[in-house]
Every structure is written in structure tokens, then in C-alpha cells.
PDB file of C-alpha atoms in Angstrom:
ATOM      1  CA  MET A  27     -15.271  24.460  17.556  1.00  0.00           C
ATOM      2  CA  THR A  28     -16.734  22.233  14.779  1.00  0.00           C
ATOM      3  CA  GLU A  29     -15.529  18.670  14.607  1.00  0.00           C
ATOM      4  CA  THR A  30     -14.051  17.502  11.357  1.00  0.00           C
ATOM      5  CA  ILE A  31     -13.241  14.095   9.850  1.00  0.00           C
ATOM      6  CA  TYR A  32      -9.576  14.902  10.661  1.00  0.00           C
ATOM      7  CA  ASP A  33      -9.868  15.419  14.379  1.00  0.00           C
ATOM      8  CA  ASN A  34      -8.931  11.861  15.401  1.00  0.00           C
ATOM      9  CA  LEU A  35      -5.680  11.661  13.363  1.00  0.00           C
ATOM     10  CA  LYS A  36      -2.591  11.331  15.616  1.00  0.00           C
ATOM     11  CA  GLN A  37       0.304  11.280  13.181  1.00  0.00           C
ATOM     12  CA  LEU A  38      -0.480  13.830  10.581  1.00  0.00           C
ATOM     13  CA  GLY A  39       0.960  17.187  11.532  1.00  0.00           C
ATOM     14  CA  SER A  40       3.029  15.643  14.311  1.00  0.00           C
ATOM     15  CA  ALA A  41       6.616  14.484  14.580  1.00  0.00           C
ATOM     16  CA  THR A  42       6.595  10.761  14.192  1.00  0.00           C
ATOM     17  CA  THR A  43       9.293   8.020  14.075  1.00  0.00           C
ATOM     18  CA  LEU A  44       9.352   5.121  11.641  1.00  0.00           C
ATOM     19  CA  PRO A  45       7.798   2.081  13.274  1.00  0.00           C
ATOM     20  CA  GLN A  46      10.253  -0.769  13.760  1.00  0.00           C
ATOM     21  CA  SER A  47       7.947  -3.423  12.139  1.00  0.00           C
ATOM     22  CA  PRO A  48       4.663  -3.548  10.297  1.00  0.00           C
ATOM     23  CA  ASP A  49       2.964  -4.963  13.314  1.00  0.00           C
ATOM     24  CA  GLU A  50       3.890  -1.841  15.255  1.00  0.00           C
ATOM     25  CA  ALA A  51       2.767   0.557  12.520  1.00  0.00           C
ATOM     26  CA  GLU A  52      -0.549   2.287  13.119  1.00  0.00           C
ATOM     27  CA  LEU A  53      -2.763   2.906  10.114  1.00  0.00           C
ATOM     28  CA  GLU A  54      -5.161   5.768  10.307  1.00  0.00           C
ATOM     29  CA  ARG A  55      -8.310   6.540   8.342  1.00  0.00           C
ATOM     30  CA  VAL A  56     -10.817   9.256   7.739  1.00  0.00           C
ATOM     31  CA  ALA A  57     -14.403   9.183   6.689  1.00  0.00           C
ATOM     32  CA  ASN A  58     -14.787   9.391   2.914  1.00  0.00           C
ATOM     33  CA  PRO A  59     -16.639  12.630   2.153  1.00  0.00           C
ATOM     34  CA  GLN A  60     -17.448  11.253  -1.358  1.00  0.00           C
ATOM     35  CA  ALA A  61     -18.644   7.817  -0.268  1.00  0.00           C
ATOM     36  CA  ASP A  62     -21.628   8.125  -2.597  1.00  0.00           C
ATOM     37  CA  VAL A  63     -19.379   8.027  -5.649  1.00  0.00           C
ATOM     38  CA  SER A  64     -17.131   5.271  -6.941  1.00  0.00           C
ATOM     39  CA  TYR A  65     -13.643   6.426  -7.771  1.00  0.00           C
ATOM     40  CA  VAL A  66     -10.166   5.054  -7.647  1.00  0.00           C
ATOM     41  CA  VAL A  67      -7.379   6.157  -5.231  1.00  0.00           C
ATOM     42  CA  ARG A  68      -3.785   5.285  -6.297  1.00  0.00           C
ATOM     43  CA  PHE A  69      -0.724   5.156  -4.120  1.00  0.00           C
ATOM     44  CA  THR A  70       2.621   4.561  -5.696  1.00  0.00           C
ATOM     45  CA  ALA A  71       5.661   3.603  -3.695  1.00  0.00           C
ATOM     46  CA  PRO A  72       8.572   3.381  -6.179  1.00  0.00           C
ATOM     47  CA  GLU A  73      11.252   2.927  -3.498  1.00  0.00           C
ATOM     48  CA  PHE A  74       9.686   0.252  -1.202  1.00  0.00           C
ATOM     49  CA  THR A  75      12.238  -1.858   0.770  1.00  0.00           C
ATOM     50  CA  SER A  76      12.183  -4.927   2.906  1.00  0.00           C
ATOM     51  CA  LEU A  77      14.733  -7.556   3.886  1.00  0.00           C
ATOM     52  CA  CYS A  78      15.233 -11.029   2.573  1.00  0.00           C
ATOM     53  CA  PRO A  79      14.327 -13.293   5.498  1.00  0.00           C
ATOM     54  CA  MET A  80      17.237 -15.664   4.683  1.00  0.00           C
ATOM     55  CA  THR A  81      20.138 -13.403   3.942  1.00  0.00           C
ATOM     56  CA  GLY A  82      19.159 -10.050   5.543  1.00  0.00           C
ATOM     57  CA  GLN A  83      19.973  -8.318   2.265  1.00  0.00           C
ATOM     58  CA  PRO A  84      17.620  -5.549   1.157  1.00  0.00           C
ATOM     59  CA  ASP A  85      14.913  -6.116  -1.433  1.00  0.00           C
ATOM     60  CA  PHE A  86      13.465  -3.205  -3.371  1.00  0.00           C
ATOM     61  CA  ALA A  87      10.073  -2.917  -5.143  1.00  0.00           C
ATOM     62  CA  HIS A  88       7.885  -0.450  -6.951  1.00  0.00           C
ATOM     63  CA  LEU A  89       4.463  -0.912  -5.265  1.00  0.00           C
ATOM     64  CA  MET A  90       1.265   0.340  -6.699  1.00  0.00           C
ATOM     65  CA  ILE A  91      -1.914   0.200  -4.667  1.00  0.00           C
ATOM     66  CA  ASP A  92      -5.295   1.083  -6.241  1.00  0.00           C
ATOM     67  CA  TYR A  93      -8.510   1.044  -4.360  1.00  0.00           C
ATOM     68  CA  VAL A  94     -12.136   2.079  -4.646  1.00  0.00           C
ATOM     69  CA  PRO A  95     -13.021   3.377  -1.194  1.00  0.00           C
ATOM     70  CA  GLY A  96     -16.188   2.703   0.656  1.00  0.00           C
ATOM     71  CA  ASP A  97     -16.776   4.629   3.855  1.00  0.00           C
ATOM     72  CA  TRP A  98     -13.071   5.124   4.642  1.00  0.00           C
ATOM     73  CA  LEU A  99      -9.916   6.665   3.139  1.00  0.00           C
ATOM     74  CA  VAL A 100      -6.430   5.708   4.402  1.00  0.00           C
ATOM     75  CA  GLU A 101      -4.528   8.730   5.779  1.00  0.00           C
ATOM     76  CA  SER A 102      -1.449   8.967   3.530  1.00  0.00           C
ATOM     77  CA  LYS A 103       1.189   9.680   6.234  1.00  0.00           C
ATOM     78  CA  SER A 104       0.131   6.632   8.193  1.00  0.00           C
ATOM     79  CA  LEU A 105       0.377   4.539   4.995  1.00  0.00           C
ATOM     80  CA  LYS A 106       3.866   5.977   4.305  1.00  0.00           C
ATOM     81  CA  LEU A 107       4.956   5.077   7.808  1.00  0.00           C
ATOM     82  CA  TYR A 108       3.439   1.565   7.505  1.00  0.00           C
ATOM     83  CA  LEU A 109       5.206   0.925   4.198  1.00  0.00           C
ATOM     84  CA  GLY A 110       8.448   2.317   5.597  1.00  0.00           C
ATOM     85  CA  SER A 111       8.236  -0.099   8.535  1.00  0.00           C
ATOM     86  CA  PHE A 112       8.998  -2.938   6.127  1.00  0.00           C
ATOM     87  CA  ARG A 113      12.631  -1.700   5.668  1.00  0.00           C
ATOM     88  CA  ASN A 114      13.689  -3.794   8.817  1.00  0.00           C
ATOM     89  CA  HIS A 115      11.158  -6.594   8.125  1.00  0.00           C
ATOM     90  CA  GLY A 116      12.266  -9.919   6.748  1.00  0.00           C
ATOM     91  CA  ALA A 117       9.764 -11.594   4.484  1.00  0.00           C
ATOM     92  CA  PHE A 118       9.563 -12.929   0.927  1.00  0.00           C
ATOM     93  CA  HIS A 119       8.184 -10.676  -1.846  1.00  0.00           C
ATOM     94  CA  GLU A 120       4.938 -12.541  -1.976  1.00  0.00           C
ATOM     95  CA  ASP A 121       4.291 -12.191   1.803  1.00  0.00           C
ATOM     96  CA  CYS A 122       5.119  -8.534   1.851  1.00  0.00           C
ATOM     97  CA  THR A 123       2.882  -7.669  -1.069  1.00  0.00           C
ATOM     98  CA  VAL A 124      -0.189  -9.710  -0.055  1.00  0.00           C
ATOM     99  CA  SER A 125       0.165  -8.819   3.631  1.00  0.00           C
ATOM    100  CA  ILE A 126      -0.027  -5.105   2.791  1.00  0.00           C
ATOM    101  CA  ALA A 127      -3.088  -5.581   0.634  1.00  0.00           C
ATOM    102  CA  ARG A 128      -4.904  -7.749   3.191  1.00  0.00           C
ATOM    103  CA  ARG A 129      -4.256  -5.332   6.015  1.00  0.00           C
ATOM    104  CA  LEU A 130      -5.597  -2.476   3.993  1.00  0.00           C
ATOM    105  CA  VAL A 131      -8.639  -4.410   3.057  1.00  0.00           C
ATOM    106  CA  ASP A 132      -9.284  -5.411   6.750  1.00  0.00           C
ATOM    107  CA  PHE A 133      -8.749  -1.848   7.869  1.00  0.00           C
ATOM    108  CA  LEU A 134     -10.588   0.133   5.227  1.00  0.00           C
ATOM    109  CA  GLN A 135     -13.274  -2.311   3.904  1.00  0.00           C
ATOM    110  CA  PRO A 136     -12.916  -0.819   0.421  1.00  0.00           C
ATOM    111  CA  ARG A 137     -15.277  -1.635  -2.394  1.00  0.00           C
ATOM    112  CA  TRP A 138     -12.222  -3.053  -4.233  1.00  0.00           C
ATOM    113  CA  LEU A 139      -8.452  -3.061  -3.855  1.00  0.00           C
ATOM    114  CA  ARG A 140      -5.498  -4.323  -5.929  1.00  0.00           C
ATOM    115  CA  ILE A 141      -1.767  -4.212  -5.425  1.00  0.00           C
ATOM    116  CA  GLY A 142       1.023  -4.727  -7.903  1.00  0.00           C
ATOM    117  CA  GLY A 143       4.422  -5.449  -6.287  1.00  0.00           C
ATOM    118  CA  TYR A 144       7.060  -4.987  -9.000  1.00  0.00           C
ATOM    119  CA  TRP A 145      10.214  -6.353  -7.310  1.00  0.00           C
ATOM    120  CA  TYR A 146      13.729  -5.650  -8.612  1.00  0.00           C
ATOM    121  CA  PRO A 147      15.803  -8.717  -9.408  1.00  0.00           C
ATOM    122  CA  ARG A 148      17.916 -10.525  -6.879  1.00  0.00           C
ATOM    123  CA  GLY A 149      19.790 -13.476  -8.308  1.00  0.00           C
ATOM    124  CA  GLY A 150      18.842 -12.382 -11.791  1.00  0.00           C
ATOM    125  CA  ILE A 151      15.099 -12.918 -11.421  1.00  0.00           C
ATOM    126  CA  PRO A 152      12.538 -10.236 -10.771  1.00  0.00           C
ATOM    127  CA  ILE A 153       9.474 -11.462  -8.913  1.00  0.00           C
ATOM    128  CA  ASP A 154       6.288  -9.510  -9.557  1.00  0.00           C
ATOM    129  CA  VAL A 155       3.268 -10.183  -7.210  1.00  0.00           C
ATOM    130  CA  PHE A 156      -0.296  -9.161  -7.977  1.00  0.00           C
ATOM    131  CA  TRP A 157      -3.374  -9.470  -5.702  1.00  0.00           C
ATOM    132  CA  GLN A 158      -6.901  -7.993  -5.732  1.00  0.00           C
ATOM    133  CA  SER A 159      -9.849  -8.324  -3.431  1.00  0.00           C
ATOM    134  CA  GLY A 160     -12.344  -9.309  -6.144  1.00  0.00           C
ATOM    135  CA  VAL A 161     -13.968  -8.109  -9.329  1.00  0.00           C
ATOM    136  CA  ALA A 162     -13.589  -4.392  -9.910  1.00  0.00           C
ATOM    137  CA  PRO A 163     -16.863  -2.443  -9.556  1.00  0.00           C
ATOM    138  CA  ASP A 164     -18.712  -1.640 -12.705  1.00  0.00           C
ATOM    139  CA  GLY A 165     -18.559   1.905 -14.087  1.00  0.00           C
ATOM    140  CA  VAL A 166     -15.269   2.783 -12.417  1.00  0.00           C
ATOM    141  CA  TRP A 167     -12.262   3.874 -14.561  1.00  0.00           C
ATOM    142  CA  ILE A 168      -9.336   1.826 -13.313  1.00  0.00           C
ATOM    143  CA  PRO A 169      -6.217   2.752 -15.271  1.00  0.00           C
ATOM    144  CA  GLU A 170      -3.522   0.257 -15.939  1.00  0.00           C
ATOM    145  CA  GLN A 171      -0.644   0.326 -13.464  1.00  0.00           C
ATOM    146  CA  GLY A 172       1.742   1.145 -16.264  1.00  0.00           C
ATOM    147  CA  VAL A 173       4.871  -0.303 -14.631  1.00  0.00           C
ATOM    148  CA  PRO A 174       6.849  -1.998 -17.407  1.00  0.00           C
ATOM    149  CA  PRO A 175       8.343  -5.391 -16.688  1.00  0.00           C
ATOM    150  CA  TYR A 176      11.967  -5.313 -15.728  1.00  0.00           C
ATOM    151  CA  ARG A 177      14.279  -5.247 -18.785  1.00  0.00           C
ATOM    152  CA  GLY A 178      17.674  -4.865 -17.168  1.00  0.00           C
ATOM    153  CA  ARG A 179      20.289  -2.660 -18.843  1.00  0.00           C
ATOM    154  CA  GLY A 180      19.878  -1.660 -22.375  1.00  0.00           C
TER     155      GLY A 180
END
């Protein structure tokens, strides 16, 4: 049997439970079969949740992660489980957003990564958090994230 880039994945195609915390979540990656080409991968998580570390109340965000892969691609099921693990995790919006980006950068070593955390208001103020790993590579089409600022009702 011929070995493929998918052979070492443990979570895809298997029954998995949601990790209890981001620290317990296992990200998985596969070799990028198009590593000689610069292109953007976008993940959108419009129903991201975490907990306020002070009140325990839920916080909701629309996360958008864009990255230009190098040698590795993140396996999407493992990313979904990692993001889902924040639902029981207490941290401020800034910490959640930047921690996700930094873990992905450390794990994937992409050519470039950015995250937009568009958080829904609590106490009447939305908090949007943006981070990127550096200057975007030349010659790569990086679309706008296109998430409008929160306007409330009306």
C-alpha cells in the first residue's frame, strides 16, 4: 500500500470528542502538495464562542483566518475541534484571538498568517482584534475579510 500525506491523521474519519480546553486540543497537519505555489487558505468561523474570564458568560465572535501555507496545511477537522475547545475557556477577546494565531504560526510555520476576530458586543461595545505575522508575500491575492463592523439593529 502506498503511503499518502494523510496517513498520520488521527482525528479525520474517526469519532472524536470536543477537547475540554485549547491546551488539550491536538492540531494536525499534512504536507502541502502545492508548496511551490503561493496561495491563500481561508477559514471562517462565524459562531466561535469562549467564556468571559470574569463572569463566565459566553462571548461570541466571527473569526476569519487567512494564511499562505509553506510546507504544511492545517487539517480542518483538527482546527474545528481546536476552535471548539474555546467554548469552555475563559479569556479576554484579545487573548483568544492572538493565541489562536500564534499557535497556528508555531505549528504550521506559514509564509504569512492573519486573523480577524470580530467579537459581538457585551456591555454595548464590540471588540474587534486583528493580528498578522508580518508583511503579506508579494504576488499573492489576499482578499479583504469582508466582515462589516457591528451596526446593531436597524
